[in-house]
Amino acid sequence: MYTADCEKCFGLCCVALPYAKSADFAFNKDGGTPCQHLNADYRCDIHKNLRNNGLRGCTVYDCFGAGQKISQVVYNGKSWRDNPAIADEMFNLFPIMQQLHEMLYYLNEALSLKETHSIYTELHKAMEKTEQLTDQAPKSLIDLHVPTHRALVNDLLVQTSELVREKFKKNMENHKLSKKIKNRDLIGANLRGVNLRGANLRGVLLIAADLREADLSMTDLIGADFRDADLSGANLEGSIFLTQAQLNSAKGNSKTKLPPSLSFPSHWLN
């Protein structure tokens, strides 16, 4: 649920989104312009070799199911290629829908946790409200002020995090990394084998950090930046708000312990 199904999408992320030449993208592309690797059937002709072709950024993007929602539900299977009159609207709608589906992904996870029983009603209402927003007419949805709704959802996600990590707070009290975690800066840090169980790593920069054999169980990982971090042998079981895209941006191996809803990125096993 709330995961991308590219077979049911018209390649929206390959068209709607812009990107600049960088370490993550081999060339510049304007929003609304199809990627040069997008085929007529809306499939990528180098999908299995994106990382080797300088398009690592594509492998760490997740629409959370927004692509197929727009393609199959909102526009009833009408594509932007066959119906150019709706193309711009589809492309403008896509990033809005993606943000709402990301919220639904997190809310759905929060509802599945036994620790959130005390706020279940509030979470359920937020879930219903967000679903209702995704069903609005395209023009109304494009005009939606997403930050306002995100703030309401975020408050519940913060409460969820506190409830999940409550019994592990002592583990992080007076932790030698507390200040760096608070400042969200652990770039390149040597955290091999470190016990971070129950830590609030929300939005923390862990770029190129050495997290081999680290204990990241029961941590809040929403928005944590794992680009080029080494998670080989790390324990991520019980962590919350971790996404497949975050794992795809990191390094790891078959000994890394993951939540059951996520899978090993292919480059971890090659």
CSV table of C-alpha atoms in Angstrom, one decimal:
chain,number,residue,atom,x,y,z
A,1,MET,CA,0.0,0.0,0.0
A,2,TYR,CA,1.3,3.5,-1.0
A,3,THR,CA,4.1,2.1,-3.0
A,4,ALA,CA,4.9,2.8,-6.6
A,5,ASP,CA,3.5,0.6,-9.3
A,6,CYS,CA,5.4,1.7,-12.4
A,7,GLU,CA,3.5,-0.7,-14.6
A,8,LYS,CA,0.3,1.3,-14.0
A,9,CYS,CA,1.9,4.8,-14.4
A,10,PHE,CA,2.6,6.9,-17.5
A,11,GLY,CA,6.2,7.6,-16.5
A,12,LEU,CA,5.2,10.7,-14.6
A,13,CYS,CA,8.4,11.0,-12.6
A,14,CYS,CA,10.4,10.7,-15.8
A,15,VAL,CA,8.6,13.7,-17.3
A,16,ALA,CA,7.1,16.0,-14.7
A,17,LEU,CA,10.1,16.5,-12.6
A,18,PRO,CA,13.2,18.7,-13.4
A,19,TYR,CA,16.7,17.9,-12.4
A,20,ALA,CA,20.2,19.4,-12.8
A,21,LYS,CA,23.4,17.7,-13.8
A,22,SER,CA,25.1,16.6,-10.6
A,23,ALA,CA,26.5,13.6,-8.8
A,24,ASP,CA,22.9,12.2,-8.9
A,25,PHE,CA,22.0,13.0,-12.5
A,26,ALA,CA,24.1,12.8,-15.7
A,27,PHE,CA,22.4,15.6,-17.5
A,28,ASN,CA,20.0,18.5,-17.1
A,29,LYS,CA,16.2,18.0,-17.7
A,30,ASP,CA,13.4,20.6,-17.5
A,31,GLY,CA,10.1,19.8,-15.8
A,32,GLY,CA,7.5,18.6,-18.3
A,33,THR,CA,10.2,17.3,-20.7
A,34,PRO,CA,10.4,13.5,-21.1
A,35,CYS,CA,13.7,12.0,-20.1
A,36,GLN,CA,15.7,10.8,-23.1
A,37,HIS,CA,15.6,7.2,-21.7
A,38,LEU,CA,11.8,7.1,-21.5
A,39,ASN,CA,10.4,4.7,-24.1
A,40,ALA,CA,7.1,4.9,-25.9
A,41,ASP,CA,5.6,2.3,-23.5
A,42,TYR,CA,6.5,4.7,-20.6
A,43,ARG,CA,9.3,2.3,-19.4
A,44,CYS,CA,12.9,3.3,-18.8
A,45,ASP,CA,15.3,1.7,-21.3
A,46,ILE,CA,18.2,1.7,-18.7
A,47,HIS,CA,16.1,0.9,-15.6
A,48,LYS,CA,18.4,-1.9,-14.4
A,49,ASN,CA,21.5,0.2,-15.0
A,50,LEU,CA,20.5,3.7,-13.8
A,51,ARG,CA,23.3,3.9,-11.2
A,52,ASN,CA,26.0,2.9,-13.7
A,53,ASN,CA,24.7,5.5,-16.1
A,54,GLY,CA,24.9,8.5,-13.8
A,55,LEU,CA,21.2,8.5,-12.8
A,56,ARG,CA,21.5,7.5,-9.2
A,57,GLY,CA,18.9,10.1,-8.3
A,58,CYS,CA,16.2,8.1,-10.1
A,59,THR,CA,16.9,5.1,-7.9
A,60,VAL,CA,16.2,7.0,-4.7
A,61,TYR,CA,13.0,8.7,-5.7
A,62,ASP,CA,9.6,7.3,-4.5
A,63,CYS,CA,6.2,8.6,-5.5
A,64,PHE,CA,4.5,6.4,-2.9
A,65,GLY,CA,1.9,5.4,-5.5
A,66,ALA,CA,1.0,8.9,-6.7
A,67,GLY,CA,1.9,8.0,-10.2
A,68,GLN,CA,-0.6,5.2,-10.7
A,69,LYS,CA,-3.2,7.2,-8.7
A,70,ILE,CA,-3.0,10.0,-11.2
A,71,SER,CA,-2.7,7.8,-14.3
A,72,GLN,CA,-5.4,5.2,-13.5
A,73,VAL,CA,-7.8,6.9,-11.1
A,74,VAL,CA,-7.7,10.7,-11.6
A,75,TYR,CA,-7.4,10.5,-15.4
A,76,ASN,CA,-9.0,7.1,-15.9
A,77,GLY,CA,-6.1,5.7,-17.9
A,78,LYS,CA,-5.7,8.7,-20.2
A,79,SER,CA,-2.0,9.4,-20.9
A,80,TRP,CA,-0.3,12.7,-21.4
A,81,ARG,CA,1.1,11.5,-24.8
A,82,ASP,CA,-2.3,10.6,-26.2
A,83,ASN,CA,-4.0,13.6,-24.6
A,84,PRO,CA,-1.6,16.5,-24.7
A,85,ALA,CA,-4.4,18.9,-23.5
A,86,ILE,CA,-4.1,17.4,-20.0
A,87,ALA,CA,-0.4,17.0,-19.9
A,88,ASP,CA,0.5,20.2,-18.1
A,89,GLU,CA,-2.2,19.6,-15.5
A,90,MET,CA,-1.0,16.1,-14.9
A,91,PHE,CA,2.6,17.3,-14.5
A,92,ASN,CA,1.6,20.0,-12.0
A,93,LEU,CA,-0.6,17.6,-10.1
A,94,PHE,CA,2.1,15.0,-9.7
A,95,PRO,CA,4.3,16.6,-7.0
A,96,ILE,CA,1.2,17.6,-5.0
A,97,MET,CA,-0.2,14.0,-5.1
A,98,GLN,CA,3.3,12.6,-4.3
A,99,GLN,CA,3.4,14.7,-1.1
A,100,LEU,CA,0.0,13.5,0.0
A,101,HIS,CA,0.8,9.9,-0.7
A,102,GLU,CA,4.0,10.2,1.3
A,103,MET,CA,1.9,11.4,4.3
A,104,LEU,CA,-0.4,8.5,3.8
A,105,TYR,CA,2.5,6.1,3.8
A,106,TYR,CA,3.6,7.5,7.2
A,107,LEU,CA,0.1,7.6,8.6
A,108,ASN,CA,-0.6,4.0,7.5
A,109,GLU,CA,2.6,2.9,9.3
A,110,ALA,CA,1.7,4.9,12.4
A,111,LEU,CA,-1.8,3.2,12.5
A,112,SER,CA,-0.1,-0.2,12.4
A,113,LEU,CA,1.9,0.3,15.6
A,114,LYS,CA,0.6,-1.0,18.9
A,115,GLU,CA,2.2,1.9,20.7
A,116,THR,CA,-0.2,4.4,19.0
A,117,HIS,CA,-3.4,3.1,20.4
A,118,SER,CA,-3.9,6.2,22.4
A,119,ILE,CA,-4.0,8.4,19.3
A,120,TYR,CA,-5.5,5.9,16.9
A,121,THR,CA,-8.7,8.0,16.4
A,122,GLU,CA,-6.7,11.1,15.5
A,123,LEU,CA,-4.5,9.1,13.2
A,124,HIS,CA,-7.5,7.5,11.5
A,125,LYS,CA,-9.1,10.9,11.0
A,126,ALA,CA,-5.9,12.4,9.5
A,127,MET,CA,-5.7,9.4,7.2
A,128,GLU,CA,-9.3,9.8,6.0
A,129,LYS,CA,-8.8,13.5,5.5
A,130,THR,CA,-5.7,13.0,3.4
A,131,GLU,CA,-7.4,10.3,1.3
A,132,GLN,CA,-10.2,12.7,0.7
A,133,LEU,CA,-7.8,15.4,-0.5
A,134,THR,CA,-6.3,13.0,-3.1
A,135,ASP,CA,-9.8,12.5,-4.5
A,136,GLN,CA,-10.4,16.2,-5.1
A,137,ALA,CA,-10.6,17.6,-8.7
A,138,PRO,CA,-7.1,18.3,-10.2
A,139,LYS,CA,-7.5,22.0,-10.2
A,140,SER,CA,-8.6,22.1,-6.6
A,141,LEU,CA,-5.7,19.9,-5.6
A,142,ILE,CA,-3.1,21.9,-7.5
A,143,ASP,CA,-4.2,25.0,-5.4
A,144,LEU,CA,-4.0,23.1,-2.1
A,145,HIS,CA,-1.6,24.6,0.4
A,146,VAL,CA,0.2,21.4,1.2
A,147,PRO,CA,2.3,22.8,4.2
A,148,THR,CA,-0.8,23.5,6.2
A,149,HIS,CA,-2.0,20.0,5.9
A,150,ARG,CA,1.5,18.6,6.4
A,151,ALA,CA,1.8,20.4,9.7
A,152,LEU,CA,-1.3,18.7,11.0
A,153,VAL,CA,0.0,15.3,9.9
A,154,ASN,CA,3.5,16.0,11.2
A,155,ASP,CA,2.2,16.7,14.7
A,156,LEU,CA,0.7,13.2,14.8
A,157,LEU,CA,3.9,11.6,13.4
A,158,VAL,CA,5.9,13.4,16.2
A,159,GLN,CA,3.5,12.0,18.8
A,160,THR,CA,3.9,8.6,17.2
A,161,SER,CA,7.6,8.8,17.5
A,162,GLU,CA,7.5,9.8,21.1
A,163,LEU,CA,5.2,6.9,21.9
A,164,VAL,CA,7.4,4.3,20.1
A,165,ARG,CA,10.7,5.6,21.6
A,166,GLU,CA,9.4,6.2,25.1
A,167,LYS,CA,10.9,3.1,26.7
A,168,PHE,CA,14.3,3.7,25.1
A,169,LYS,CA,14.8,7.3,26.1
A,170,LYS,CA,17.3,6.3,28.8
A,171,ASN,CA,19.5,4.8,26.1
A,172,MET,CA,19.9,8.2,24.5
A,173,GLU,CA,20.2,10.3,27.7
A,174,ASN,CA,23.6,11.9,28.0
A,175,HIS,CA,24.6,10.0,24.8
A,176,LYS,CA,27.9,11.3,23.5
A,177,LEU,CA,26.3,12.0,20.1
A,178,SER,CA,23.2,13.9,21.5
A,179,LYS,CA,24.5,17.3,20.5
A,180,LYS,CA,25.3,16.2,16.9
A,181,ILE,CA,22.0,14.5,16.6
A,182,LYS,CA,20.2,17.6,17.8
A,183,ASN,CA,22.1,19.7,15.3
A,184,ARG,CA,21.2,17.0,12.6
A,185,ASP,CA,24.8,16.7,11.6
A,186,LEU,CA,26.4,13.2,11.5
A,187,ILE,CA,27.9,13.6,8.0
A,188,GLY,CA,30.8,11.1,7.6
A,189,ALA,CA,30.6,10.1,11.2
A,190,ASN,CA,32.2,6.9,12.5
A,191,LEU,CA,29.2,5.2,14.1
A,192,ARG,CA,30.3,1.6,13.6
A,193,GLY,CA,28.8,-0.6,16.2
A,194,VAL,CA,27.3,2.4,18.1
A,195,ASN,CA,24.1,1.8,20.0
A,196,LEU,CA,21.5,4.3,18.8
A,197,ARG,CA,18.5,2.3,19.8
A,198,GLY,CA,15.5,4.6,20.2
A,199,ALA,CA,17.2,7.7,18.9
A,200,ASN,CA,15.3,10.5,17.2
A,201,LEU,CA,17.2,10.7,13.9
A,202,ARG,CA,14.4,12.7,12.1
A,203,GLY,CA,16.0,14.7,9.4
A,204,VAL,CA,19.6,14.0,10.5
A,205,LEU,CA,22.3,14.1,7.9
A,206,LEU,CA,24.0,10.8,7.8
A,207,ILE,CA,25.6,11.2,4.4
A,208,ALA,CA,28.6,8.8,4.0
A,209,ALA,CA,28.4,7.9,7.7
A,210,ASP,CA,29.9,4.5,8.8
A,211,LEU,CA,26.9,2.7,10.4
A,212,ARG,CA,28.2,-0.8,10.0
A,213,GLU,CA,26.9,-3.1,12.8
A,214,ALA,CA,25.2,-0.1,14.4
A,215,ASP,CA,22.0,-0.6,16.4
A,216,LEU,CA,19.3,1.6,14.8
A,217,SER,CA,16.3,-0.4,16.1
A,218,MET,CA,13.3,1.6,17.3
A,219,THR,CA,14.7,4.8,15.8
A,220,ASP,CA,12.7,7.5,14.1
A,221,LEU,CA,14.2,7.8,10.7
A,222,ILE,CA,11.8,10.1,8.9
A,223,GLY,CA,13.7,12.2,6.5
A,224,ALA,CA,17.1,10.9,7.6
A,225,ASP,CA,19.7,11.4,4.8
A,226,PHE,CA,21.5,8.0,4.2
A,227,ARG,CA,23.2,8.9,0.9
A,228,ASP,CA,26.3,6.8,0.7
A,229,ALA,CA,26.0,5.8,4.4
A,230,ASP,CA,27.2,2.2,5.0
A,231,LEU,CA,24.5,0.2,6.7
A,232,SER,CA,26.2,-3.2,6.3
A,233,GLY,CA,25.2,-5.4,9.2
A,234,ALA,CA,23.2,-2.6,10.9
A,235,ASN,CA,20.0,-3.4,12.7
A,236,LEU,CA,17.1,-1.4,11.5
A,237,GLU,CA,14.4,-3.7,12.8
A,238,GLY,CA,11.6,-1.8,14.6
A,239,SER,CA,12.7,1.5,13.2
A,240,ILE,CA,9.8,3.8,12.1
A,241,PHE,CA,9.2,5.9,9.0
A,242,LEU,CA,12.0,4.4,7.0
A,243,THR,CA,11.4,4.3,3.2
A,244,GLN,CA,12.7,2.1,0.4
A,245,ALA,CA,14.2,5.2,-1.2
A,246,GLN,CA,16.3,5.9,1.8
A,247,LEU,CA,17.7,2.4,1.7
A,248,ASN,CA,18.3,2.7,-2.0
A,249,SER,CA,20.5,5.7,-1.4
A,250,ALA,CA,22.7,3.8,1.1
A,251,LYS,CA,25.2,1.0,1.0
A,252,GLY,CA,24.5,-2.3,2.8
A,253,ASN,CA,24.6,-6.0,2.6
A,254,SER,CA,22.6,-9.2,3.2
A,255,LYS,CA,23.5,-9.0,7.0
A,256,THR,CA,21.6,-5.7,7.4
A,257,LYS,CA,18.4,-6.3,9.3
A,258,LEU,CA,15.4,-4.5,7.8
A,259,PRO,CA,11.8,-3.9,8.7
A,260,PRO,CA,9.7,-6.6,7.0
A,261,SER,CA,7.9,-4.1,4.7
A,262,LEU,CA,11.2,-3.1,3.0
A,263,SER,CA,13.6,-5.1,0.8
A,264,PHE,CA,17.3,-5.2,0.0
A,265,PRO,CA,18.3,-2.8,-2.8
A,266,SER,CA,19.9,-4.7,-5.7
A,267,HIS,CA,23.2,-2.9,-5.4
A,268,TRP,CA,23.6,-4.3,-1.9
A,269,LEU,CA,23.7,-7.8,-3.2
A,270,ASN,CA,25.9,-7.4,-6.2
